[in-house]
Coordinates of N, CA, C and O in Angstrom, one line a residue:
M1 N 1.2 -45.4 -102.0 CA 0.2 -46.5 -100.5 C -0.1 -47.3 -100.2 O -0.7 -47.4 -101.2
S2 N 0.8 -48.9 -100.1 CA 0.6 -49.6 -99.7 C -1.0 -50.0 -99.7 O -1.1 -49.1 -98.3
A3 N -1.8 -51.1 -100.3 CA -3.3 -51.0 -99.2 C -2.4 -51.5 -97.7 O -1.5 -52.6 -97.6
I4 N -2.8 -51.7 -97.0 CA -3.1 -52.5 -95.6 C -3.8 -54.0 -95.1 O -5.1 -53.9 -95.8
P5 N -3.2 -54.8 -95.4 CA -3.6 -55.8 -95.4 C -4.5 -56.1 -94.0 O -4.2 -55.5 -93.3
A6 N -5.6 -57.0 -94.9 CA -6.3 -57.1 -93.3 C -6.9 -58.4 -94.0 O -7.2 -59.1 -95.1
A7 N -7.9 -59.3 -92.7 CA -8.3 -60.6 -93.3 C -9.6 -60.3 -93.1 O -10.6 -59.5 -93.2
A8 N -10.6 -61.3 -93.5 CA -11.8 -61.3 -93.6 C -12.5 -61.1 -91.7 O -11.4 -61.4 -91.1
D9 N -13.9 -61.3 -92.0 CA -14.6 -61.3 -90.6 C -14.5 -62.6 -89.7 O -15.6 -63.3 -90.2
V10 N -13.5 -63.2 -89.2 CA -13.4 -64.2 -89.3 C -12.7 -65.0 -88.4 O -12.7 -66.2 -86.9
L11 N -13.0 -64.2 -86.7 CA -12.5 -64.2 -85.8 C -14.4 -63.9 -85.0 O -14.5 -63.6 -85.2
A12 N -14.2 -64.3 -83.6 CA -15.7 -64.4 -82.8 C -16.3 -63.4 -82.6 O -15.4 -61.8 -82.1
P13 N -16.6 -62.9 -82.8 CA -17.6 -61.7 -83.0 C -17.9 -60.9 -81.9 O -18.3 -60.3 -81.3
D14 N -18.1 -62.0 -80.5 CA -18.0 -61.1 -79.3 C -16.4 -60.5 -79.1 O -16.0 -60.5 -77.5
L15 N -15.2 -60.6 -79.7 CA -13.7 -60.6 -79.0 C -13.7 -59.8 -79.3 O -14.7 -58.3 -80.1
E16 N -13.0 -58.8 -78.5 CA -12.6 -57.6 -78.4 C -11.9 -56.7 -79.2 O -10.5 -57.4 -80.1
V17 N -12.7 -56.4 -80.4 CA -10.8 -55.1 -81.3 C -11.5 -54.0 -80.8 O -12.5 -53.7 -80.4
L18 N -11.0 -53.4 -81.6 CA -9.8 -51.6 -81.4 C -10.0 -51.6 -83.1 O -9.4 -51.8 -84.1
D19 N -10.3 -50.2 -82.8 CA -10.4 -49.8 -84.7 C -8.7 -49.1 -84.3 O -8.8 -48.9 -83.5
L20 N -8.4 -48.6 -85.2 CA -7.4 -47.9 -85.5 C -6.7 -47.0 -85.3 O -5.7 -46.5 -84.3
A21 N -7.6 -46.0 -84.8 CA -7.5 -44.8 -84.1 C -7.3 -45.3 -82.2 O -6.3 -44.5 -82.3
E22 N -8.7 -46.1 -82.0 CA -8.0 -46.7 -80.6 C -6.6 -47.2 -80.5 O -5.9 -47.3 -79.3
V23 N -6.3 -48.0 -81.3 CA -4.7 -48.7 -80.9 C -4.3 -47.6 -81.1 O -2.8 -47.6 -80.4
A24 N -3.8 -46.4 -82.0 CA -3.0 -45.5 -81.8 C -2.9 -44.8 -80.3 O -1.7 -44.8 -80.5
E25 N -3.9 -44.7 -80.3 CA -4.4 -44.4 -78.8 C -3.3 -44.5 -78.0 O -2.7 -44.5 -77.3
R26 N -4.1 -46.2 -77.6 CA -3.0 -47.3 -76.6 C -1.6 -47.4 -76.5 O -1.1 -47.2 -75.9
L27 N -1.1 -46.9 -78.5 CA 0.3 -47.5 -78.2 C 1.8 -46.0 -77.7 O 1.9 -45.8 -78.3
D28 N -0.2 -45.1 -78.6 CA 0.2 -43.9 -78.8 C 1.3 -43.8 -79.5 O 2.8 -43.2 -80.1
L29 N 0.6 -43.6 -80.7 CA 1.3 -43.4 -82.0 C 0.5 -42.8 -83.0 O -0.8 -42.3 -82.8
P30 N 1.1 -42.3 -84.0 CA -0.3 -41.3 -85.2 C -0.7 -43.0 -85.8 O 0.1 -43.3 -85.6
V31 N -1.9 -42.6 -86.2 CA -3.1 -43.4 -87.4 C -1.7 -43.8 -88.1 O -1.4 -44.7 -88.3
N32 N -1.3 -43.0 -88.7 CA -0.8 -43.4 -89.9 C 0.5 -43.7 -89.2 O 1.0 -45.6 -90.2
R33 N 0.5 -44.7 -88.1 CA 2.3 -45.8 -88.3 C 1.4 -46.8 -87.5 O 2.1 -47.7 -88.0
V34 N 0.5 -47.2 -87.2 CA -0.5 -47.7 -86.9 C -0.9 -49.0 -88.5 O -0.9 -50.0 -88.6
H35 N -1.2 -47.8 -89.8 CA -1.3 -48.1 -91.0 C 0.0 -49.0 -90.9 O 0.6 -50.0 -91.8
Q36 N 1.6 -48.5 -90.8 CA 2.4 -49.1 -91.7 C 2.7 -50.7 -90.9 O 3.4 -51.0 -91.0
L37 N 2.4 -50.5 -89.0 CA 2.9 -52.0 -88.8 C 1.8 -52.8 -89.6 O 2.5 -53.8 -88.9
L38 N 0.9 -52.8 -90.0 CA -0.3 -53.8 -90.6 C 0.6 -53.7 -91.2 O 0.7 -55.4 -91.9
R39 N 1.0 -53.3 -92.5 CA 1.7 -53.2 -93.6 C 3.2 -54.2 -93.3 O 3.2 -55.3 -94.0
D40 N 3.8 -53.9 -92.2 CA 4.8 -54.5 -92.7 C 4.5 -55.2 -92.0 O 6.1 -56.4 -91.3
G41 N 3.4 -56.2 -91.4 CA 3.7 -57.4 -90.2 C 3.2 -57.5 -88.7 O 4.0 -58.3 -88.1
Q42 N 3.8 -56.8 -88.7 CA 3.8 -56.3 -86.6 C 2.5 -56.7 -86.4 O 2.3 -56.9 -84.5
L43 N 1.5 -56.2 -87.3 CA 0.1 -56.0 -86.5 C -0.7 -56.9 -87.4 O -0.1 -57.0 -88.8
L44 N -1.9 -57.5 -87.0 CA -2.9 -58.2 -88.0 C -4.0 -57.5 -88.2 O -4.2 -57.1 -86.6
A45 N -5.2 -57.3 -88.8 CA -6.2 -56.8 -88.4 C -6.9 -57.7 -89.3 O -6.5 -58.1 -90.3
E46 N -8.2 -57.3 -89.1 CA -9.3 -57.9 -90.0 C -10.4 -56.9 -90.0 O -10.6 -56.0 -89.4
R47 N -11.7 -57.5 -91.0 CA -12.1 -56.2 -91.7 C -13.8 -56.7 -90.9 O -14.5 -57.9 -91.4
R48 N -13.6 -55.6 -90.3 CA -15.9 -55.8 -89.4 C -16.4 -54.7 -90.0 O -16.4 -53.5 -90.1
N49 N -17.5 -55.7 -90.9 CA -18.5 -54.8 -90.7 C -18.4 -53.1 -91.7 O -18.1 -52.0 -91.7
G50 N -17.0 -53.5 -92.5 CA -16.6 -52.4 -93.5 C -15.1 -52.1 -92.9 O -14.4 -50.9 -92.6
V51 N -15.1 -52.1 -91.6 CA -13.7 -51.1 -90.8 C -12.7 -52.1 -90.5 O -13.4 -53.3 -89.4
L52 N -11.8 -51.2 -90.4 CA -10.1 -52.0 -90.3 C -10.4 -52.3 -88.5 O -10.2 -51.1 -87.3
V53 N -10.4 -53.7 -88.3 CA -10.0 -53.0 -86.5 C -9.0 -54.5 -85.7 O -8.7 -55.0 -86.8
V54 N -8.8 -54.1 -85.3 CA -6.8 -55.5 -84.5 C -7.5 -55.6 -83.2 O -8.2 -55.2 -82.4
P55 N -7.4 -56.8 -82.8 CA -8.1 -58.1 -81.6 C -7.3 -56.9 -80.1 O -5.9 -56.5 -80.2
A56 N -7.3 -56.6 -79.6 CA -7.5 -56.0 -78.0 C -6.7 -56.9 -77.4 O -5.1 -56.5 -76.8
Q57 N -6.2 -57.9 -77.6 CA -5.1 -58.9 -77.4 C -4.1 -59.0 -77.7 O -2.9 -59.0 -76.7
F58 N -3.6 -58.3 -78.6 CA -2.4 -58.1 -79.8 C -1.4 -56.4 -79.0 O -0.7 -56.8 -79.3
L59 N -2.5 -56.0 -78.4 CA -1.5 -55.2 -77.3 C -1.4 -55.2 -76.3 O -2.6 -56.3 -75.1
A60 N -0.4 -55.7 -75.8 CA 0.0 -55.2 -73.7 C 0.7 -53.6 -73.3 O 0.3 -52.6 -74.0
A61 N 0.9 -53.5 -72.4 CA 1.4 -52.6 -71.4 C 2.4 -51.9 -72.2 O 3.6 -52.4 -72.2
G62 N 2.4 -50.3 -73.3 CA 3.9 -50.4 -73.9 C 4.0 -50.5 -75.3 O 5.2 -50.8 -75.5
G63 N 2.7 -51.7 -75.4 CA 3.3 -51.9 -76.9 C 2.6 -52.8 -77.3 O 1.6 -53.5 -77.2
V64 N 2.8 -53.8 -79.1 CA 2.6 -54.8 -79.3 C 2.6 -56.1 -78.5 O 4.0 -56.0 -77.7
V65 N 2.3 -57.3 -78.2 CA 3.1 -58.1 -76.8 C 3.8 -59.0 -77.8 O 4.3 -59.2 -78.8
K66 N 5.4 -59.3 -76.9 CA 5.8 -59.4 -77.3 C 5.7 -60.7 -78.4 O 5.3 -61.5 -77.4
G67 N 7.0 -60.8 -79.4 CA 6.4 -62.7 -79.8 C 5.8 -62.3 -81.2 O 4.9 -63.2 -82.1
L68 N 4.8 -61.4 -80.7 CA 3.6 -62.0 -81.5 C 4.2 -61.1 -83.6 O 4.0 -62.3 -83.9
P69 N 5.0 -59.9 -83.4 CA 5.4 -59.7 -84.6 C 5.9 -60.5 -85.0 O 6.1 -60.9 -86.0
G70 N 7.0 -61.4 -84.6 CA 7.8 -63.1 -85.1 C 7.4 -63.9 -85.3 O 7.3 -64.6 -86.9
T71 N 6.3 -64.3 -84.2 CA 5.3 -65.7 -85.1 C 4.5 -64.6 -85.7 O 4.1 -66.3 -87.1
I72 N 4.1 -63.7 -86.8 CA 3.6 -63.9 -87.7 C 4.3 -63.6 -89.1 O 3.7 -64.6 -89.8
T73 N 5.0 -63.3 -89.0 CA 6.3 -63.8 -89.6 C 6.2 -65.2 -90.2 O 6.9 -65.6 -90.8
V74 N 6.7 -66.1 -88.9 CA 7.3 -66.7 -89.4 C 6.2 -67.9 -90.1 O 6.0 -69.0 -91.2
L75 N 4.7 -67.5 -89.9 CA 3.2 -68.3 -90.4 C 3.4 -67.5 -91.7 O 3.5 -68.4 -92.1
R76 N 4.4 -66.4 -91.8 CA 3.6 -65.7 -93.5 C 4.5 -66.5 -94.0 O 4.0 -66.7 -95.3
D77 N 5.7 -66.7 -93.5 CA 7.0 -67.0 -94.5 C 6.3 -68.5 -94.7 O 7.4 -69.5 -95.6
S78 N 6.4 -69.5 -93.8 CA 4.8 -70.6 -94.2 C 4.3 -71.2 -95.0 O 3.8 -71.8 -95.6
G79 N 3.3 -69.7 -95.1 CA 2.7 -69.4 -96.4 C 1.4 -69.5 -95.9 O 0.0 -69.7 -97.2
Y80 N 1.1 -69.1 -94.8 CA 0.0 -68.9 -93.7 C -0.4 -67.9 -94.7 O -0.1 -66.7 -94.6
S81 N -2.0 -67.8 -94.7 CA -2.9 -65.6 -95.1 C -3.5 -64.9 -93.9 O -3.3 -65.5 -92.7
T82 N -3.5 -64.2 -94.0 CA -3.8 -63.3 -92.8 C -5.3 -64.2 -92.1 O -5.2 -63.8 -90.7
D83 N -5.8 -64.3 -92.8 CA -7.6 -64.8 -92.0 C -6.7 -66.1 -91.4 O -7.7 -67.0 -90.3
E84 N -5.6 -67.2 -91.7 CA -5.4 -68.0 -91.0 C -4.3 -67.9 -90.2 O -5.3 -68.2 -89.1
I85 N -3.4 -66.7 -89.7 CA -3.1 -67.0 -88.8 C -4.1 -66.2 -87.4 O -3.9 -67.0 -86.4
L86 N -5.1 -65.4 -88.0 CA -5.5 -65.4 -87.4 C -6.3 -66.0 -86.4 O -6.5 -65.5 -85.6
R87 N -6.9 -67.3 -87.6 CA -7.5 -68.1 -87.0 C -7.1 -69.2 -85.5 O -7.4 -69.7 -84.6
W88 N -5.6 -69.2 -86.3 CA -4.5 -70.1 -85.5 C -4.2 -69.6 -83.9 O -3.9 -70.3 -82.9
L89 N -4.2 -68.2 -84.8 CA -4.3 -67.9 -82.9 C -4.8 -67.7 -82.0 O -4.8 -67.2 -80.3
F90 N -6.2 -67.7 -82.1 CA -7.0 -67.1 -81.2 C -8.3 -69.1 -81.5 O -9.2 -68.7 -80.7
T91 N -7.7 -69.7 -81.8 CA -8.1 -71.7 -81.2 C -7.4 -72.2 -80.2 O -6.6 -71.7 -79.9
E92 N -8.2 -72.5 -79.7 CA -8.0 -73.3 -78.6 C -7.6 -74.4 -78.5 O -6.6 -75.2 -79.3
D93 N -6.0 -74.7 -77.5 CA -5.0 -76.0 -77.8 C -4.5 -76.2 -76.5 O -4.5 -75.6 -75.5
E94 N -5.2 -77.2 -76.3 CA -5.2 -78.3 -74.9 C -3.6 -78.0 -74.2 O -3.2 -78.2 -73.0
T95 N -3.3 -78.4 -75.2 CA -1.8 -78.6 -75.2 C -1.2 -77.2 -74.4 O 0.5 -77.3 -74.3
L96 N -1.6 -76.0 -74.8 CA -0.6 -75.1 -74.0 C -0.9 -74.6 -73.3 O 0.9 -74.6 -72.4
P97 N -1.8 -75.1 -72.5 CA -3.1 -74.7 -73.1 C -3.5 -73.7 -72.6 O -2.7 -72.6 -72.8
G98 N -4.5 -73.4 -73.5 CA -5.9 -72.5 -73.9 C -4.6 -71.8 -75.1 O -4.3 -72.6 -76.2
T99 N -4.5 -70.2 -76.4 CA -4.9 -69.8 -77.3 C -3.4 -69.6 -77.9 O -2.8 -69.2 -76.4
P100 N -2.9 -69.8 -78.9 CA -1.9 -68.7 -78.7 C -1.6 -67.4 -78.1 O -0.4 -67.4 -77.8
I101 N -2.6 -67.0 -78.6 CA -1.8 -64.8 -79.1 C -2.4 -64.9 -77.1 O -1.7 -64.6 -76.5
E102 N -3.0 -65.9 -75.8 CA -2.5 -66.4 -74.7 C -1.5 -66.6 -74.2 O -0.6 -66.0 -73.2
A103 N -1.1 -67.7 -74.4 CA 0.5 -68.3 -74.9 C 1.3 -66.8 -74.3 O 2.4 -66.0 -73.8
L104 N 1.3 -66.1 -76.0 CA 2.5 -64.9 -75.9 C 2.0 -63.9 -74.7 O 2.6 -64.0 -74.8
R105 N 0.5 -64.2 -74.2 CA 0.7 -62.8 -73.3 C 1.6 -63.3 -72.5 O 1.4 -62.6 -71.3
G106 N 1.2 -64.5 -71.4 CA 1.6 -65.6 -71.0 C 3.0 -65.6 -70.6 O 3.4 -66.2 -69.8
D107 N 3.5 -64.8 -71.7 CA 5.9 -64.6 -71.6 C 5.8 -66.2 -72.1 O 6.7 -67.1 -71.4
R108 N 5.4 -67.0 -73.0 CA 5.1 -68.7 -73.6 C 5.5 -68.4 -74.5 O 5.2 -69.1 -75.9
G109 N 6.5 -67.3 -75.0 CA 6.7 -66.9 -76.9 C 7.2 -67.8 -77.3 O 7.2 -68.7 -78.8
R110 N 8.6 -68.1 -76.8 CA 9.1 -69.7 -77.0 C 8.5 -70.9 -78.0 O 8.5 -71.2 -79.2
E111 N 7.2 -71.4 -77.6 CA 6.7 -72.2 -76.7 C 5.5 -72.3 -78.7 O 5.3 -73.2 -79.3
V112 N 4.9 -71.0 -78.8 CA 4.7 -70.1 -79.5 C 4.6 -70.6 -81.2 O 5.1 -70.9 -81.3
K113 N 6.4 -69.7 -80.6 CA 7.1 -69.7 -82.3 C 7.8 -71.1 -82.6 O 7.6 -71.5 -83.8
R114 N 8.0 -71.7 -81.4 CA 8.1 -73.4 -82.1 C 6.7 -73.9 -82.4 O 7.5 -74.6 -83.8
R115 N 5.9 -73.9 -81.8 CA 4.5 -74.4 -82.8 C 4.6 -74.1 -83.9 O 4.5 -74.7 -85.4
A116 N 4.5 -72.7 -84.3 CA 4.2 -72.5 -85.4 C 5.6 -72.4 -86.6 O 5.0 -72.2 -87.7
Q117 N 6.4 -72.5 -86.0 CA 8.0 -72.9 -87.4 C 7.5 -74.6 -87.4 O 7.6 -74.8 -88.7
A118 N 6.7 -75.6 -86.1 CA 6.1 -76.5 -86.5 C 5.8 -76.9 -88.1 O 5.1 -77.4 -89.1
M119 N 4.7 -75.4 -88.1 CA 4.1 -75.5 -89.0 C 3.6 -75.7 -90.4 O 3.1 -75.8 -91.4
G120 N 5.0 -74.5 -91.1 CA 6.2 -74.6 -91.2 C 6.2 -76.0 -92.4 O 6.8 -75.6 -93.7
F121 N 6.8 -77.3 -91.6 CA 6.9 -77.9 -92.5 C 6.2 -79.6 -92.5 O 5.1 -79.6 -91.9

């Protein structure tokens, strides 16, 4: 079994995060399936005080936010680390407006993915 990739504690301390058991409960999945989602790059986690946590904004009713896994893949393929991807997803961008994760949640995934692709060049 491979290790679960995780970023350092790079996000704002007041950002709502969920431990993996809470993620599993919200997604109605066993915890080992959440581990697989993390290993497969469908979700990202950071390590806070030694505990793996996932930003609550990555989850929507019924699953992972639409467009998030594809955006993660595009950024990873461009050489971005987990730390860099998390920072980018939660950094304000006046032109969106808001953060990329807010744009994904607001059904503006096409624009977020376009920007992610452009960052790779």
